[in-house]
Amino acid sequence: MSPQEILQRTIALQADYKAGRIGDDAFIRHTAWLTWVAQGVPRATVEQLQKRMAEVADAARFVGENPTPAEVDAATSFISPAE
Protein backbone atom coordinates (compact mmCIF):
# COMPACT_ATOMS: atom_id res chain seq x y z
CA MET A 1 0.00 0.00 0.00
CA SER A 2 1.44 3.35 -0.99
CA PRO A 3 1.89 6.21 1.48
CA GLN A 4 -0.84 8.11 -0.40
CA GLU A 5 -3.31 5.22 0.05
CA ILE A 6 -2.48 4.98 3.75
CA LEU A 7 -3.05 8.72 4.18
CA GLN A 8 -6.37 8.56 2.31
CA ARG A 9 -7.57 5.62 4.41
CA THR A 10 -6.49 7.36 7.61
CA ILE A 11 -8.43 10.51 6.70
CA ALA A 12 -11.53 8.46 5.78
CA LEU A 13 -11.25 6.48 9.02
CA GLN A 14 -11.07 9.65 11.11
CA ALA A 15 -14.08 11.10 9.29
CA ASP A 16 -16.10 7.91 9.91
CA TYR A 17 -15.16 7.94 13.59
CA LYS A 18 -16.01 11.62 14.08
CA ALA A 19 -19.35 11.11 12.29
CA GLY A 20 -20.18 8.19 14.58
CA ARG A 21 -20.25 5.60 11.78
CA ILE A 22 -17.72 3.42 13.61
CA GLY A 23 -17.16 2.86 17.32
CA ASP A 24 -14.09 3.05 19.51
CA ASP A 25 -13.09 -0.61 19.06
CA ALA A 26 -13.30 -0.44 15.28
CA PHE A 27 -11.39 2.83 15.21
CA ILE A 28 -8.59 1.37 17.33
CA ARG A 29 -8.39 -1.82 15.25
CA HIS A 30 -8.34 0.04 11.93
CA THR A 31 -5.80 2.58 13.18
CA ALA A 32 -3.56 -0.25 14.38
CA TRP A 33 -3.92 -2.01 11.02
CA LEU A 34 -2.96 1.13 9.09
CA THR A 35 0.01 1.71 11.39
CA TRP A 36 1.29 -1.84 10.95
CA VAL A 37 0.86 -1.72 7.17
CA ALA A 38 2.63 1.65 7.01
CA GLN A 39 5.54 0.19 8.99
CA GLY A 40 5.80 -2.79 6.65
CA VAL A 41 4.72 -5.47 9.12
CA PRO A 42 4.18 -8.79 7.25
CA ARG A 43 0.56 -9.59 6.41
CA ALA A 44 0.55 -12.85 8.43
CA THR A 45 1.69 -10.96 11.52
CA VAL A 46 -0.95 -8.27 11.01
CA GLU A 47 -3.63 -10.97 10.75
CA GLN A 48 -2.43 -12.60 13.99
CA LEU A 49 -2.42 -9.24 15.76
CA GLN A 50 -5.93 -8.45 14.51
CA LYS A 51 -7.20 -11.81 15.75
CA ARG A 52 -5.66 -11.22 19.18
CA MET A 53 -7.13 -7.70 19.40
CA ALA A 54 -10.59 -9.09 18.61
CA GLU A 55 -10.19 -11.74 21.33
CA VAL A 56 -9.20 -9.09 23.88
CA ALA A 57 -12.18 -6.90 22.88
CA ASP A 58 -14.53 -9.88 23.26
CA ALA A 59 -13.10 -10.68 26.69
CA ALA A 60 -13.45 -7.06 27.80
CA ARG A 61 -17.10 -6.98 26.70
CA PHE A 62 -17.78 -10.26 28.51
CA VAL A 63 -16.26 -9.00 31.75
CA GLY A 64 -18.12 -5.69 31.36
CA GLU A 65 -21.43 -7.56 31.25
CA ASN A 66 -20.86 -8.77 34.83
CA PRO A 67 -21.33 -12.50 34.15
CA THR A 68 -22.60 -14.93 36.76
CA PRO A 69 -20.22 -17.61 38.09
CA ALA A 70 -22.03 -20.21 35.95
CA GLU A 71 -21.52 -18.10 32.80
CA VAL A 72 -17.83 -17.69 33.63
CA ASP A 73 -17.48 -21.46 34.12
CA ALA A 74 -19.21 -22.13 30.80
CA ALA A 75 -17.07 -19.58 28.95
CA THR A 76 -13.81 -20.87 30.40
CA SER A 77 -14.51 -24.61 30.47
CA PHE A 78 -11.87 -25.23 27.78
CA ILE A 79 -9.07 -23.94 30.04
CA SER A 80 -7.17 -26.58 31.98
CA PRO A 81 -6.64 -25.84 35.67
CA ALA A 82 -3.09 -24.88 36.62
CA GLU A 83 -1.08 -27.67 38.15
Backbone as JSON Lines, residues from 0, in Angstrom:
{"i":0,"aa":"M","n":[0.86,-1.16,0.0],"ca":[0.0,0.0,0.0],"c":[0.91,1.23,0.0]}
{"i":1,"aa":"S","n":[0.61,2.15,-0.87],"ca":[1.44,3.35,-0.99],"c":[1.17,4.32,0.17]}
{"i":2,"aa":"P","n":[2.12,5.21,0.43],"ca":[1.89,6.21,1.48],"c":[0.64,7.05,1.22]}
{"i":3,"aa":"Q","n":[0.36,7.34,-0.05],"ca":[-0.84,8.11,-0.4],"c":[-2.11,7.35,-0.02]}
{"i":4,"aa":"E","n":[-2.14,6.04,-0.3],"ca":[-3.31,5.22,0.05],"c":[-3.5,5.15,1.56]}
{"i":5,"aa":"I","n":[-2.4,5.02,2.29],"ca":[-2.48,4.98,3.75],"c":[-3.03,6.29,4.29]}
{"i":6,"aa":"L","n":[-2.55,7.4,3.75],"ca":[-3.05,8.72,4.18],"c":[-4.54,8.86,3.87]}
{"i":7,"aa":"Q","n":[-4.96,8.46,2.68],"ca":[-6.37,8.56,2.31],"c":[-7.25,7.71,3.22]}
{"i":8,"aa":"R","n":[-6.8,6.49,3.52],"ca":[-7.57,5.62,4.41],"c":[-7.63,6.18,5.83]}
{"i":9,"aa":"T","n":[-6.52,6.77,6.27],"ca":[-6.49,7.36,7.61],"c":[-7.48,8.52,7.71]}
{"i":10,"aa":"I","n":[-7.51,9.37,6.71],"ca":[-8.43,10.51,6.7],"c":[-9.88,10.01,6.68]}
{"i":11,"aa":"A","n":[-10.17,9.01,5.85],"ca":[-11.53,8.46,5.78],"c":[-11.93,7.82,7.11]}
{"i":12,"aa":"L","n":[-10.99,7.13,7.74],"ca":[-11.25,6.48,9.02],"c":[-11.58,7.52,10.09]}
{"i":13,"aa":"Q","n":[-10.81,8.59,10.14],"ca":[-11.07,9.65,11.11],"c":[-12.43,10.3,10.87]}
{"i":14,"aa":"A","n":[-12.78,10.51,9.62],"ca":[-14.08,11.1,9.29],"c":[-15.22,10.18,9.73]}
{"i":15,"aa":"D","n":[-15.07,8.87,9.48],"ca":[-16.1,7.91,9.91],"c":[-16.25,7.9,11.42]}
{"i":16,"aa":"Y","n":[-15.13,7.97,12.12],"ca":[-15.16,7.94,13.59],"c":[-15.84,9.2,14.13]}
{"i":17,"aa":"K","n":[-15.43,10.35,13.61],"ca":[-16.01,11.62,14.08],"c":[-17.5,11.71,13.77]}
{"i":18,"aa":"A","n":[-17.94,11.09,12.67],"ca":[-19.35,11.11,12.29],"c":[-20.16,10.05,13.03]}
{"i":19,"aa":"G","n":[-19.48,9.21,13.81],"ca":[-20.18,8.19,14.58],"c":[-20.53,6.94,13.79]}
{"i":20,"aa":"R","n":[-19.95,6.78,12.6],"ca":[-20.25,5.6,11.78],"c":[-19.51,4.36,12.26]}
{"i":21,"aa":"I","n":[-18.43,4.56,13.02],"ca":[-17.72,3.42,13.61],"c":[-17.46,3.74,15.08]}
{"i":22,"aa":"G","n":[-17.38,2.69,15.89],"ca":[-17.16,2.86,17.32],"c":[-15.69,2.87,17.7]}
{"i":23,"aa":"D","n":[-15.46,2.98,18.99],"ca":[-14.09,3.05,19.51],"c":[-13.27,1.82,19.14]}
{"i":24,"aa":"D","n":[-13.83,0.62,19.35],"ca":[-13.09,-0.61,19.06],"c":[-12.68,-0.69,17.6]}
{"i":25,"aa":"A","n":[-13.6,-0.39,16.71],"ca":[-13.3,-0.44,15.28],"c":[-12.25,0.6,14.91]}
{"i":26,"aa":"F","n":[-12.36,1.77,15.49],"ca":[-11.39,2.83,15.21],"c":[-9.99,2.4,15.64]}
{"i":27,"aa":"I","n":[-9.89,1.82,16.82],"ca":[-8.59,1.37,17.33],"c":[-8.03,0.26,16.45]}
{"i":28,"aa":"R","n":[-8.86,-0.72,16.09],"ca":[-8.39,-1.82,15.25],"c":[-7.93,-1.33,13.88]}
{"i":29,"aa":"H","n":[-8.71,-0.46,13.26],"ca":[-8.34,0.04,11.93],"c":[-7.1,0.92,11.99]}
{"i":30,"aa":"T","n":[-6.99,1.74,13.03],"ca":[-5.8,2.58,13.18],"c":[-4.56,1.71,13.36]}
{"i":31,"aa":"A","n":[-4.68,0.67,14.18],"ca":[-3.56,-0.25,14.38],"c":[-3.17,-0.91,13.06]}
{"i":32,"aa":"W","n":[-4.18,-1.36,12.3],"ca":[-3.92,-2.01,11.02],"c":[-3.17,-1.08,10.08]}
{"i":33,"aa":"L","n":[-3.63,0.16,9.96],"ca":[-2.96,1.13,9.09],"c":[-1.53,1.4,9.55]}
{"i":34,"aa":"T","n":[-1.33,1.47,10.85],"ca":[0.01,1.71,11.39],"c":[0.94,0.55,11.05]}
{"i":35,"aa":"W","n":[0.45,-0.67,11.26],"ca":[1.29,-1.84,10.95],"c":[1.62,-1.92,9.47]}
{"i":36,"aa":"V","n":[0.64,-1.68,8.62],"ca":[0.86,-1.72,7.17],"c":[1.87,-0.64,6.78]}
{"i":37,"aa":"A","n":[1.72,0.55,7.33],"ca":[2.63,1.65,7.01],"c":[4.06,1.32,7.43]}
{"i":38,"aa":"Q","n":[4.21,0.56,8.5],"ca":[5.54,0.19,8.99],"c":[6.1,-1.04,8.28]}
{"i":39,"aa":"G","n":[5.32,-1.64,7.4],"ca":[5.8,-2.79,6.65],"c":[5.75,-4.11,7.39]}
{"i":40,"aa":"V","n":[4.88,-4.22,8.39],"ca":[4.72,-5.47,9.12],"c":[4.14,-6.52,8.16]}
{"i":41,"aa":"P","n":[4.69,-7.75,8.16],"ca":[4.18,-8.79,7.25],"c":[2.69,-9.07,7.47]}
{"i":42,"aa":"R","n":[2.01,-9.38,6.37],"ca":[0.56,-9.59,6.41],"c":[0.15,-10.67,7.42]}
{"i":43,"aa":"A","n":[0.89,-11.78,7.49],"ca":[0.55,-12.85,8.43],"c":[0.6,-12.35,9.87]}
{"i":44,"aa":"T","n":[1.57,-11.52,10.17],"ca":[1.69,-10.96,11.52],"c":[0.54,-10.02,11.81]}
{"i":45,"aa":"V","n":[0.18,-9.19,10.84],"ca":[-0.95,-8.27,11.01],"c":[-2.23,-9.06,11.28]}
{"i":46,"aa":"E","n":[-2.43,-10.15,10.55],"ca":[-3.63,-10.97,10.75],"c":[-3.66,-11.59,12.15]}
{"i":47,"aa":"Q","n":[-2.5,-12.04,12.64],"ca":[-2.43,-12.6,13.99],"c":[-2.73,-11.52,15.03]}
{"i":48,"aa":"L","n":[-2.18,-10.33,14.83],"ca":[-2.42,-9.24,15.76],"c":[-3.89,-8.83,15.76]}
{"i":49,"aa":"Q","n":[-4.51,-8.79,14.59],"ca":[-5.93,-8.45,14.51],"c":[-6.79,-9.48,15.24]}
{"i":50,"aa":"K","n":[-6.45,-10.75,15.07],"ca":[-7.2,-11.81,15.75],"c":[-7.08,-11.65,17.26]}
{"i":51,"aa":"R","n":[-5.88,-11.38,17.73],"ca":[-5.66,-11.22,19.18],"c":[-6.41,-10.0,19.71]}
{"i":52,"aa":"M","n":[-6.4,-8.89,18.97],"ca":[-7.13,-7.7,19.4],"c":[-8.62,-7.97,19.5]}
{"i":53,"aa":"A","n":[-9.16,-8.74,18.57],"ca":[-10.59,-9.09,18.61],"c":[-10.9,-9.96,19.83]}
{"i":54,"aa":"E","n":[-10.0,-10.89,20.15],"ca":[-10.19,-11.74,21.33],"c":[-10.19,-10.91,22.61]}
{"i":55,"aa":"V","n":[-9.28,-9.96,22.69],"ca":[-9.2,-9.09,23.88],"c":[-10.47,-8.24,23.98]}
{"i":56,"aa":"A","n":[-10.95,-7.71,22.86],"ca":[-12.18,-6.9,22.88],"c":[-13.37,-7.74,23.33]}
{"i":57,"aa":"D","n":[-13.45,-8.98,22.84],"ca":[-14.53,-9.88,23.26],"c":[-14.47,-10.16,24.76]}
{"i":58,"aa":"A","n":[-13.27,-10.41,25.25],"ca":[-13.1,-10.68,26.69],"c":[-13.49,-9.46,27.52]}
{"i":59,"aa":"A","n":[-13.11,-8.29,27.07],"ca":[-13.45,-7.06,27.8],"c":[-14.96,-6.85,27.85]}
{"i":60,"aa":"R","n":[-15.63,-7.1,26.72],"ca":[-17.1,-6.98,26.7],"c":[-17.74,-7.99,27.65]}
{"i":61,"aa":"F","n":[-17.24,-9.22,27.65],"ca":[-17.78,-10.26,28.51],"c":[-17.65,-9.87,29.97]}
{"i":62,"aa":"V","n":[-16.48,-9.41,30.36],"ca":[-16.26,-9.0,31.75],"c":[-17.14,-7.79,32.09]}
{"i":63,"aa":"G","n":[-17.29,-6.87,31.15],"ca":[-18.12,-5.69,31.36],"c":[-19.59,-6.0,31.56]}
{"i":64,"aa":"E","n":[-20.03,-7.16,31.1],"ca":[-21.43,-7.56,31.25],"c":[-21.72,-8.17,32.61]}
{"i":65,"aa":"N","n":[-20.71,-8.24,33.47],"ca":[-20.86,-8.77,34.83],"c":[-21.49,-10.17,34.83]}
{"i":66,"aa":"P","n":[-20.77,-11.15,34.26],"ca":[-21.33,-12.5,34.15],"c":[-21.48,-13.19,35.5]}
{"i":67,"aa":"T","n":[-22.41,-14.12,35.55],"ca":[-22.6,-14.93,36.76],"c":[-21.48,-15.97,36.82]}
{"i":68,"aa":"P","n":[-21.25,-16.56,38.0],"ca":[-20.22,-17.61,38.09],"c":[-20.46,-18.76,37.1]}
{"i":69,"aa":"A","n":[-21.72,-19.13,36.89],"ca":[-22.03,-20.21,35.95],"c":[-21.65,-19.82,34.52]}
{"i":70,"aa":"E","n":[-21.89,-18.57,34.15],"ca":[-21.52,-18.1,32.8],"c":[-20.01,-18.08,32.63]}
{"i":71,"aa":"V","n":[-19.3,-17.69,33.68],"ca":[-17.83,-17.69,33.63],"c":[-17.33,-19.12,33.46]}
{"i":72,"aa":"D","n":[-17.88,-20.05,34.23],"ca":[-17.48,-21.46,34.12],"c":[-17.73,-21.99,32.7]}
{"i":73,"aa":"A","n":[-18.88,-21.66,32.14],"ca":[-19.21,-22.13,30.8],"c":[-18.27,-21.53,29.75]}
{"i":74,"aa":"A","n":[-17.93,-20.26,29.92],"ca":[-17.07,-19.58,28.95],"c":[-15.62,-20.01,29.05]}
{"i":75,"aa":"T","n":[-15.22,-20.51,30.2],"ca":[-13.81,-20.87,30.4],"c":[-13.6,-22.37,30.58]}
{"i":76,"aa":"S","n":[-14.59,-23.16,30.24],"ca":[-14.51,-24.61,30.47],"c":[-13.38,-25.28,29.67]}
{"i":77,"aa":"F","n":[-12.93,-24.64,28.6],"ca":[-11.87,-25.23,27.78],"c":[-10.48,-25.04,28.39]}
{"i":78,"aa":"I","n":[-10.37,-24.22,29.42],"ca":[-9.07,-23.94,30.04],"c":[-8.77,-25.0,31.09]}
{"i":79,"aa":"S","n":[-7.58,-25.58,31.0],"ca":[-7.17,-26.58,31.98],"c":[-6.73,-25.89,33.26]}
{"i":80,"aa":"P","n":[-7.08,-26.45,34.42],"ca":[-6.64,-25.84,35.67],"c":[-5.12,-25.91,35.79]}
{"i":81,"aa":"A","n":[-4.54,-24.91,36.43],"ca":[-3.09,-24.88,36.62],"c":[-2.68,-25.99,37.58]}
{"i":82,"aa":"E","n":[-1.56,-26.59,37.28],"ca":[-1.08,-27.67,38.15],"c":[-0.08,-27.15,39.15]}
